[in-house]
Amino acid sequence: MRDLVVTENITLDGVIDASAGWFSVADDPGVDQSDLQATLRAQAEAADAVLFGRVTFEEMHGYWPQQTDDTTGVTDYLNRVAKYVVSGTMGDPGWEPTTVLPADGFQDALRALKSEPGHDIVTTGSITLVHALIAAGLVDEYRLFVYPVVLGRGARLFTDGTEVPRLRLVETRPFRSGIVLLRYRPM
């Protein structure tokens, strides 16, 4: 049985909307990022599939395959890993290996995928999809990279009315940048 892992970069006040550019907190050239990069690489090695909503998939597809000098390994990883995109309108995704899951009934397709042998299936960004995954009870783990930023507004991981199961903290890991990884699993 494979785990579905929601991995999000998130502010102290729960915002995951990246449009405000708050990720730059982690880009301080005076801070050694090797601890964070090592953790991200280990998580990528533990996953053999990524799941995206259509908008996030198109943003990723529009950026990562064109990176020729990426030293992080993200480009190589995304070019080889199995990608799944939930969409009711997408035809040929144009980025192999990608499978389009139908927007109607994607939960059943995802349950079947989770029951196959393999490693973690990770989703990141894709807030509309993540909200649907939470509502369907399909999330096995939350990996929240908490940035030392407060925005006060923006799209949130857990919105009013979101029914989240009780969560059990399984790991807390601080990084030199001030970012903290919090891992939770439903009880």
JSON list of C-alpha atoms in Angstrom, two decimals:
[
{"chain": "A", "resi": 1, "resn": "MET", "atom": "CA", "xyz": [0.00, 0.00, 0.00]},
{"chain": "A", "resi": 2, "resn": "ARG", "atom": "CA", "xyz": [1.40, 3.37, -1.02]},
{"chain": "A", "resi": 3, "resn": "ASP", "atom": "CA", "xyz": [1.04, 6.54, 1.05]},
{"chain": "A", "resi": 4, "resn": "LEU", "atom": "CA", "xyz": [-0.36, 9.74, -0.37]},
{"chain": "A", "resi": 5, "resn": "VAL", "atom": "CA", "xyz": [1.73, 12.56, 1.07]},
{"chain": "A", "resi": 6, "resn": "VAL", "atom": "CA", "xyz": [0.74, 16.22, 0.94]},
{"chain": "A", "resi": 7, "resn": "THR", "atom": "CA", "xyz": [3.92, 18.31, 1.00]},
{"chain": "A", "resi": 8, "resn": "GLU", "atom": "CA", "xyz": [3.44, 22.06, 1.27]},
{"chain": "A", "resi": 9, "resn": "ASN", "atom": "CA", "xyz": [5.52, 25.14, 1.90]},
{"chain": "A", "resi": 10, "resn": "ILE", "atom": "CA", "xyz": [3.45, 27.09, 4.40]},
{"chain": "A", "resi": 11, "resn": "THR", "atom": "CA", "xyz": [3.71, 30.28, 6.44]},
{"chain": "A", "resi": 12, "resn": "LEU", "atom": "CA", "xyz": [3.33, 30.45, 10.22]},
{"chain": "A", "resi": 13, "resn": "ASP", "atom": "CA", "xyz": [-0.25, 31.59, 9.72]},
{"chain": "A", "resi": 14, "resn": "GLY", "atom": "CA", "xyz": [-1.17, 28.72, 7.39]},
{"chain": "A", "resi": 15, "resn": "VAL", "atom": "CA", "xyz": [-0.89, 30.38, 3.96]},
{"chain": "A", "resi": 16, "resn": "ILE", "atom": "CA", "xyz": [0.34, 28.23, 1.07]},
{"chain": "A", "resi": 17, "resn": "ASP", "atom": "CA", "xyz": [-0.28, 30.73, -1.72]},
{"chain": "A", "resi": 18, "resn": "ALA", "atom": "CA", "xyz": [3.19, 31.26, -3.21]},
{"chain": "A", "resi": 19, "resn": "SER", "atom": "CA", "xyz": [2.23, 34.26, -5.37]},
{"chain": "A", "resi": 20, "resn": "ALA", "atom": "CA", "xyz": [3.40, 36.73, -2.70]},
{"chain": "A", "resi": 21, "resn": "GLY", "atom": "CA", "xyz": [7.02, 35.58, -3.13]},
{"chain": "A", "resi": 22, "resn": "TRP", "atom": "CA", "xyz": [7.62, 34.66, 0.51]},
{"chain": "A", "resi": 23, "resn": "PHE", "atom": "CA", "xyz": [9.77, 31.66, -0.45]},
{"chain": "A", "resi": 24, "resn": "SER", "atom": "CA", "xyz": [12.68, 34.08, -0.76]},
{"chain": "A", "resi": 25, "resn": "VAL", "atom": "CA", "xyz": [13.21, 33.74, 3.00]},
{"chain": "A", "resi": 26, "resn": "ALA", "atom": "CA", "xyz": [15.03, 30.50, 2.25]},
{"chain": "A", "resi": 27, "resn": "ASP", "atom": "CA", "xyz": [17.23, 32.07, -0.43]},
{"chain": "A", "resi": 28, "resn": "ASP", "atom": "CA", "xyz": [19.59, 33.96, 1.89]},
{"chain": "A", "resi": 29, "resn": "PRO", "atom": "CA", "xyz": [23.02, 33.27, 0.38]},
{"chain": "A", "resi": 30, "resn": "GLY", "atom": "CA", "xyz": [24.60, 33.53, 3.85]},
{"chain": "A", "resi": 31, "resn": "VAL", "atom": "CA", "xyz": [22.65, 30.52, 5.17]},
{"chain": "A", "resi": 32, "resn": "ASP", "atom": "CA", "xyz": [23.83, 26.99, 4.52]},
{"chain": "A", "resi": 33, "resn": "GLN", "atom": "CA", "xyz": [20.89, 25.17, 2.91]},
{"chain": "A", "resi": 34, "resn": "SER", "atom": "CA", "xyz": [22.53, 21.74, 2.76]},
{"chain": "A", "resi": 35, "resn": "ASP", "atom": "CA", "xyz": [20.39, 20.36, 5.60]},
{"chain": "A", "resi": 36, "resn": "LEU", "atom": "CA", "xyz": [17.16, 21.35, 3.86]},
{"chain": "A", "resi": 37, "resn": "GLN", "atom": "CA", "xyz": [18.39, 20.14, 0.46]},
{"chain": "A", "resi": 38, "resn": "ALA", "atom": "CA", "xyz": [19.38, 16.76, 1.93]},
{"chain": "A", "resi": 39, "resn": "THR", "atom": "CA", "xyz": [15.91, 16.33, 3.42]},
{"chain": "A", "resi": 40, "resn": "LEU", "atom": "CA", "xyz": [14.23, 17.24, 0.13]},
{"chain": "A", "resi": 41, "resn": "ARG", "atom": "CA", "xyz": [16.42, 14.76, -1.76]},
{"chain": "A", "resi": 42, "resn": "ALA", "atom": "CA", "xyz": [15.61, 11.98, 0.74]},
{"chain": "A", "resi": 43, "resn": "GLN", "atom": "CA", "xyz": [11.89, 12.66, 0.38]},
{"chain": "A", "resi": 44, "resn": "ALA", "atom": "CA", "xyz": [12.16, 12.58, -3.41]},
{"chain": "A", "resi": 45, "resn": "GLU", "atom": "CA", "xyz": [13.99, 9.23, -3.24]},
{"chain": "A", "resi": 46, "resn": "ALA", "atom": "CA", "xyz": [11.14, 7.83, -1.12]},
{"chain": "A", "resi": 47, "resn": "ALA", "atom": "CA", "xyz": [8.53, 8.76, -3.74]},
{"chain": "A", "resi": 48, "resn": "ASP", "atom": "CA", "xyz": [8.05, 7.28, -7.18]},
{"chain": "A", "resi": 49, "resn": "ALA", "atom": "CA", "xyz": [5.04, 9.37, -8.21]},
{"chain": "A", "resi": 50, "resn": "VAL", "atom": "CA", "xyz": [3.81, 12.94, -7.99]},
{"chain": "A", "resi": 51, "resn": "LEU", "atom": "CA", "xyz": [0.22, 14.09, -8.21]},
{"chain": "A", "resi": 52, "resn": "PHE", "atom": "CA", "xyz": [-0.79, 17.53, -9.44]},
{"chain": "A", "resi": 53, "resn": "GLY", "atom": "CA", "xyz": [-3.88, 19.52, -10.18]},
{"chain": "A", "resi": 54, "resn": "ARG", "atom": "CA", "xyz": [-3.95, 20.89, -13.73]},
{"chain": "A", "resi": 55, "resn": "VAL", "atom": "CA", "xyz": [-2.82, 24.44, -12.88]},
{"chain": "A", "resi": 56, "resn": "THR", "atom": "CA", "xyz": [0.18, 23.35, -10.79]},
{"chain": "A", "resi": 57, "resn": "PHE", "atom": "CA", "xyz": [1.10, 20.74, -13.40]},
{"chain": "A", "resi": 58, "resn": "GLU", "atom": "CA", "xyz": [1.12, 23.36, -16.13]},
{"chain": "A", "resi": 59, "resn": "GLU", "atom": "CA", "xyz": [3.24, 25.70, -13.98]},
{"chain": "A", "resi": 60, "resn": "MET", "atom": "CA", "xyz": [5.73, 22.91, -13.26]},
{"chain": "A", "resi": 61, "resn": "HIS", "atom": "CA", "xyz": [5.77, 21.79, -16.90]},
{"chain": "A", "resi": 62, "resn": "GLY", "atom": "CA", "xyz": [6.33, 25.37, -18.02]},
{"chain": "A", "resi": 63, "resn": "TYR", "atom": "CA", "xyz": [9.39, 25.75, -15.79]},
{"chain": "A", "resi": 64, "resn": "TRP", "atom": "CA", "xyz": [11.29, 22.59, -14.78]},
{"chain": "A", "resi": 65, "resn": "PRO", "atom": "CA", "xyz": [11.92, 20.82, -18.11]},
{"chain": "A", "resi": 66, "resn": "GLN", "atom": "CA", "xyz": [13.61, 23.99, -19.41]},
{"chain": "A", "resi": 67, "resn": "GLN", "atom": "CA", "xyz": [16.13, 24.18, -16.53]},
{"chain": "A", "resi": 68, "resn": "THR", "atom": "CA", "xyz": [19.48, 23.11, -17.94]},
{"chain": "A", "resi": 69, "resn": "ASP", "atom": "CA", "xyz": [21.70, 24.23, -15.06]},
{"chain": "A", "resi": 70, "resn": "ASP", "atom": "CA", "xyz": [19.64, 22.91, -12.13]},
{"chain": "A", "resi": 71, "resn": "THR", "atom": "CA", "xyz": [22.01, 21.67, -9.44]},
{"chain": "A", "resi": 72, "resn": "THR", "atom": "CA", "xyz": [19.20, 20.69, -7.03]},
{"chain": "A", "resi": 73, "resn": "GLY", "atom": "CA", "xyz": [18.20, 17.55, -8.94]},
{"chain": "A", "resi": 74, "resn": "VAL", "atom": "CA", "xyz": [14.56, 18.65, -9.17]},
{"chain": "A", "resi": 75, "resn": "THR", "atom": "CA", "xyz": [14.61, 18.79, -12.98]},
{"chain": "A", "resi": 76, "resn": "ASP", "atom": "CA", "xyz": [16.02, 15.27, -13.33]},
{"chain": "A", "resi": 77, "resn": "TYR", "atom": "CA", "xyz": [13.59, 13.94, -10.72]},
{"chain": "A", "resi": 78, "resn": "LEU", "atom": "CA", "xyz": [10.50, 15.48, -12.32]},
{"chain": "A", "resi": 79, "resn": "ASN", "atom": "CA", "xyz": [11.54, 14.39, -15.79]},
{"chain": "A", "resi": 80, "resn": "ARG", "atom": "CA", "xyz": [11.79, 10.72, -14.74]},
{"chain": "A", "resi": 81, "resn": "VAL", "atom": "CA", "xyz": [9.16, 10.25, -11.99]},
{"chain": "A", "resi": 82, "resn": "ALA", "atom": "CA", "xyz": [5.63, 9.07, -12.78]},
{"chain": "A", "resi": 83, "resn": "LYS", "atom": "CA", "xyz": [3.40, 12.12, -12.88]},
{"chain": "A", "resi": 84, "resn": "TYR", "atom": "CA", "xyz": [-0.37, 12.13, -12.45]},
{"chain": "A", "resi": 85, "resn": "VAL", "atom": "CA", "xyz": [-2.48, 15.15, -13.19]},
{"chain": "A", "resi": 86, "resn": "VAL", "atom": "CA", "xyz": [-6.16, 15.51, -12.33]},
{"chain": "A", "resi": 87, "resn": "SER", "atom": "CA", "xyz": [-7.99, 17.34, -15.09]},
{"chain": "A", "resi": 88, "resn": "GLY", "atom": "CA", "xyz": [-11.29, 17.37, -16.89]},
{"chain": "A", "resi": 89, "resn": "THR", "atom": "CA", "xyz": [-9.90, 19.29, -19.86]},
{"chain": "A", "resi": 90, "resn": "MET", "atom": "CA", "xyz": [-6.31, 18.22, -20.49]},
{"chain": "A", "resi": 91, "resn": "GLY", "atom": "CA", "xyz": [-5.51, 16.10, -23.51]},
{"chain": "A", "resi": 92, "resn": "ASP", "atom": "CA", "xyz": [-1.88, 15.20, -24.15]},
{"chain": "A", "resi": 93, "resn": "PRO", "atom": "CA", "xyz": [0.09, 16.50, -21.16]},
{"chain": "A", "resi": 94, "resn": "GLY", "atom": "CA", "xyz": [3.30, 16.73, -23.21]},
{"chain": "A", "resi": 95, "resn": "TRP", "atom": "CA", "xyz": [5.60, 15.67, -20.38]},
{"chain": "A", "resi": 96, "resn": "GLU", "atom": "CA", "xyz": [6.40, 11.98, -20.07]},
{"chain": "A", "resi": 97, "resn": "PRO", "atom": "CA", "xyz": [5.73, 9.95, -18.07]},
{"chain": "A", "resi": 98, "resn": "THR", "atom": "CA", "xyz": [2.40, 11.60, -17.23]},
{"chain": "A", "resi": 99, "resn": "THR", "atom": "CA", "xyz": [-1.05, 10.07, -16.82]},
{"chain": "A", "resi": 100, "resn": "VAL", "atom": "CA", "xyz": [-4.16, 12.25, -16.81]},
{"chain": "A", "resi": 101, "resn": "LEU", "atom": "CA", "xyz": [-6.71, 11.20, -14.19]},
{"chain": "A", "resi": 102, "resn": "PRO", "atom": "CA", "xyz": [-10.29, 12.28, -14.95]},
{"chain": "A", "resi": 103, "resn": "ALA", "atom": "CA", "xyz": [-11.60, 15.05, -12.69]},
{"chain": "A", "resi": 104, "resn": "ASP", "atom": "CA", "xyz": [-14.81, 13.08, -12.25]},
{"chain": "A", "resi": 105, "resn": "GLY", "atom": "CA", "xyz": [-13.94, 9.98, -10.27]},
{"chain": "A", "resi": 106, "resn": "PHE", "atom": "CA", "xyz": [-10.26, 10.70, -9.73]},
{"chain": "A", "resi": 107, "resn": "GLN", "atom": "CA", "xyz": [-10.68, 9.54, -6.12]},
{"chain": "A", "resi": 108, "resn": "ASP", "atom": "CA", "xyz": [-11.35, 5.96, -7.24]},
{"chain": "A", "resi": 109, "resn": "ALA", "atom": "CA", "xyz": [-8.41, 6.06, -9.65]},
{"chain": "A", "resi": 110, "resn": "LEU", "atom": "CA", "xyz": [-6.21, 7.34, -6.84]},
{"chain": "A", "resi": 111, "resn": "ARG", "atom": "CA", "xyz": [-7.40, 4.65, -4.41]},
{"chain": "A", "resi": 112, "resn": "ALA", "atom": "CA", "xyz": [-6.47, 2.03, -7.02]},
{"chain": "A", "resi": 113, "resn": "LEU", "atom": "CA", "xyz": [-3.07, 3.66, -7.54]},
{"chain": "A", "resi": 114, "resn": "LYS", "atom": "CA", "xyz": [-2.44, 3.71, -3.77]},
{"chain": "A", "resi": 115, "resn": "SER", "atom": "CA", "xyz": [-3.21, -0.03, -3.58]},
{"chain": "A", "resi": 116, "resn": "GLU", "atom": "CA", "xyz": [-0.50, -0.88, -6.13]},
{"chain": "A", "resi": 117, "resn": "PRO", "atom": "CA", "xyz": [3.04, -1.72, -5.05]},
{"chain": "A", "resi": 118, "resn": "GLY", "atom": "CA", "xyz": [5.40, 1.21, -4.98]},
{"chain": "A", "resi": 119, "resn": "HIS", "atom": "CA", "xyz": [6.62, 4.13, -2.96]},
{"chain": "A", "resi": 120, "resn": "ASP", "atom": "CA", "xyz": [5.03, 7.38, -1.79]},
{"chain": "A", "resi": 121, "resn": "ILE", "atom": "CA", "xyz": [2.81, 9.45, -4.04]},
{"chain": "A", "resi": 122, "resn": "VAL", "atom": "CA", "xyz": [3.50, 13.11, -3.28]},
{"chain": "A", "resi": 123, "resn": "THR", "atom": "CA", "xyz": [1.41, 16.14, -4.09]},
{"chain": "A", "resi": 124, "resn": "THR", "atom": "CA", "xyz": [2.48, 19.72, -3.64]},
{"chain": "A", "resi": 125, "resn": "GLY", "atom": "CA", "xyz": [0.81, 23.02, -4.44]},
{"chain": "A", "resi": 126, "resn": "SER", "atom": "CA", "xyz": [-2.44, 22.06, -6.16]},
{"chain": "A", "resi": 127, "resn": "ILE", "atom": "CA", "xyz": [-4.60, 23.59, -3.42]},
{"chain": "A", "resi": 128, "resn": "THR", "atom": "CA", "xyz": [-7.97, 22.77, -5.02]},
{"chain": "A", "resi": 129, "resn": "LEU", "atom": "CA", "xyz": [-6.90, 19.16, -5.47]},
{"chain": "A", "resi": 130, "resn": "VAL", "atom": "CA", "xyz": [-5.43, 18.98, -1.95]},
{"chain": "A", "resi": 131, "resn": "HIS", "atom": "CA", "xyz": [-8.70, 20.24, -0.46]},
{"chain": "A", "resi": 132, "resn": "ALA", "atom": "CA", "xyz": [-10.53, 17.48, -2.38]},
{"chain": "A", "resi": 133, "resn": "LEU", "atom": "CA", "xyz": [-8.02, 14.87, -1.15]},
{"chain": "A", "resi": 134, "resn": "ILE", "atom": "CA", "xyz": [-8.52, 15.99, 2.44]},
{"chain": "A", "resi": 135, "resn": "ALA", "atom": "CA", "xyz": [-12.30, 15.89, 2.05]},
{"chain": "A", "resi": 136, "resn": "ALA", "atom": "CA", "xyz": [-12.11, 12.38, 0.58]},
{"chain": "A", "resi": 137, "resn": "GLY", "atom": "CA", "xyz": [-9.90, 11.12, 3.43]},
{"chain": "A", "resi": 138, "resn": "LEU", "atom": "CA", "xyz": [-7.13, 10.12, 1.03]},
{"chain": "A", "resi": 139, "resn": "VAL", "atom": "CA", "xyz": [-4.19, 11.86, 2.73]},
{"chain": "A", "resi": 140, "resn": "ASP", "atom": "CA", "xyz": [-1.85, 9.56, 4.66]},
{"chain": "A", "resi": 141, "resn": "GLU", "atom": "CA", "xyz": [0.69, 12.17, 5.69]},
{"chain": "A", "resi": 142, "resn": "TYR", "atom": "CA", "xyz": [1.16, 15.94, 5.78]},
{"chain": "A", "resi": 143, "resn": "ARG", "atom": "CA", "xyz": [4.70, 17.31, 5.40]},
{"chain": "A", "resi": 144, "resn": "LEU", "atom": "CA", "xyz": [4.61, 21.00, 6.16]},
{"chain": "A", "resi": 145, "resn": "PHE", "atom": "CA", "xyz": [7.71, 23.11, 5.58]},
{"chain": "A", "resi": 146, "resn": "VAL", "atom": "CA", "xyz": [6.86, 26.06, 7.82]},
{"chain": "A", "resi": 147, "resn": "TYR", "atom": "CA", "xyz": [8.54, 29.33, 6.83]},
{"chain": "A", "resi": 148, "resn": "PRO", "atom": "CA", "xyz": [9.13, 32.07, 9.43]},
{"chain": "A", "resi": 149, "resn": "VAL", "atom": "CA", "xyz": [6.73, 34.44, 7.65]},
{"chain": "A", "resi": 150, "resn": "VAL", "atom": "CA", "xyz": [3.29, 35.81, 8.54]},
{"chain": "A", "resi": 151, "resn": "LEU", "atom": "CA", "xyz": [1.18, 37.08, 5.62]},
{"chain": "A", "resi": 152, "resn": "GLY", "atom": "CA", "xyz": [-2.27, 37.56, 7.13]},
{"chain": "A", "resi": 153, "resn": "ARG", "atom": "CA", "xyz": [-4.04, 36.63, 3.91]},
{"chain": "A", "resi": 154, "resn": "GLY", "atom": "CA", "xyz": [-3.86, 34.16, 1.05]},
{"chain": "A", "resi": 155, "resn": "ALA", "atom": "CA", "xyz": [-4.93, 30.63, 0.17]},
{"chain": "A", "resi": 156, "resn": "ARG", "atom": "CA", "xyz": [-4.73, 28.33, 3.18]},
{"chain": "A", "resi": 157, "resn": "LEU", "atom": "CA", "xyz": [-4.17, 24.63, 3.48]},
{"chain": "A", "resi": 158, "resn": "PHE", "atom": "CA", "xyz": [-6.99, 24.23, 5.98]},
{"chain": "A", "resi": 159, "resn": "THR", "atom": "CA", "xyz": [-9.92, 26.52, 5.25]},
{"chain": "A", "resi": 160, "resn": "ASP", "atom": "CA", "xyz": [-13.00, 27.22, 7.31]},
{"chain": "A", "resi": 161, "resn": "GLY", "atom": "CA", "xyz": [-15.20, 24.16, 7.22]},
{"chain": "A", "resi": 162, "resn": "THR", "atom": "CA", "xyz": [-12.38, 21.76, 6.27]},
{"chain": "A", "resi": 163, "resn": "GLU", "atom": "CA", "xyz": [-12.87, 18.58, 8.21]},
{"chain": "A", "resi": 164, "resn": "VAL", "atom": "CA", "xyz": [-9.40, 17.35, 9.03]},
{"chain": "A", "resi": 165, "resn": "PRO", "atom": "CA", "xyz": [-8.97, 14.14, 10.98]},
{"chain": "A", "resi": 166, "resn": "ARG", "atom": "CA", "xyz": [-7.10, 14.32, 14.25]},
{"chain": "A", "resi": 167, "resn": "LEU", "atom": "CA", "xyz": [-3.43, 14.43, 13.45]},
{"chain": "A", "resi": 168, "resn": "ARG", "atom": "CA", "xyz": [-0.47, 12.86, 15.21]},
{"chain": "A", "resi": 169, "resn": "LEU", "atom": "CA", "xyz": [2.91, 14.59, 15.05]},
{"chain": "A", "resi": 170, "resn": "VAL", "atom": "CA", "xyz": [5.55, 12.14, 13.78]},
{"chain": "A", "resi": 171, "resn": "GLU", "atom": "CA", "xyz": [8.52, 14.46, 13.22]},
{"chain": "A", "resi": 172, "resn": "THR", "atom": "CA", "xyz": [9.76, 17.97, 13.87]},
{"chain": "A", "resi": 173, "resn": "ARG", "atom": "CA", "xyz": [12.95, 19.05, 12.12]},
{"chain": "A", "resi": 174, "resn": "PRO", "atom": "CA", "xyz": [14.36, 22.59, 12.21]},
{"chain": "A", "resi": 175, "resn": "PHE", "atom": "CA", "xyz": [16.71, 23.80, 9.47]},
{"chain": "A", "resi": 176, "resn": "ARG", "atom": "CA", "xyz": [19.45, 26.44, 9.60]},
{"chain": "A", "resi": 177, "resn": "SER", "atom": "CA", "xyz": [17.35, 28.73, 7.39]},
{"chain": "A", "resi": 178, "resn": "GLY", "atom": "CA", "xyz": [14.65, 29.03, 10.07]},
{"chain": "A", "resi": 179, "resn": "ILE", "atom": "CA", "xyz": [12.29, 26.73, 8.16]},
{"chain": "A", "resi": 180, "resn": "VAL", "atom": "CA", "xyz": [10.83, 23.87, 10.22]},
{"chain": "A", "resi": 181, "resn": "LEU", "atom": "CA", "xyz": [9.50, 20.59, 8.86]},
{"chain": "A", "resi": 182, "resn": "LEU", "atom": "CA", "xyz": [6.41, 19.28, 10.66]},
{"chain": "A", "resi": 183, "resn": "ARG", "atom": "CA", "xyz": [5.18, 15.81, 9.67]},
{"chain": "A", "resi": 184, "resn": "TYR", "atom": "CA", "xyz": [1.71, 14.67, 10.70]},
{"chain": "A", "resi": 185, "resn": "ARG", "atom": "CA", "xyz": [-0.30, 11.51, 10.08]},
{"chain": "A", "resi": 186, "resn": "PRO", "atom": "CA", "xyz": [-4.03, 11.05, 10.63]},
{"chain": "A", "resi": 187, "resn": "MET", "atom": "CA", "xyz": [-4.83, 9.12, 13.79]}
]
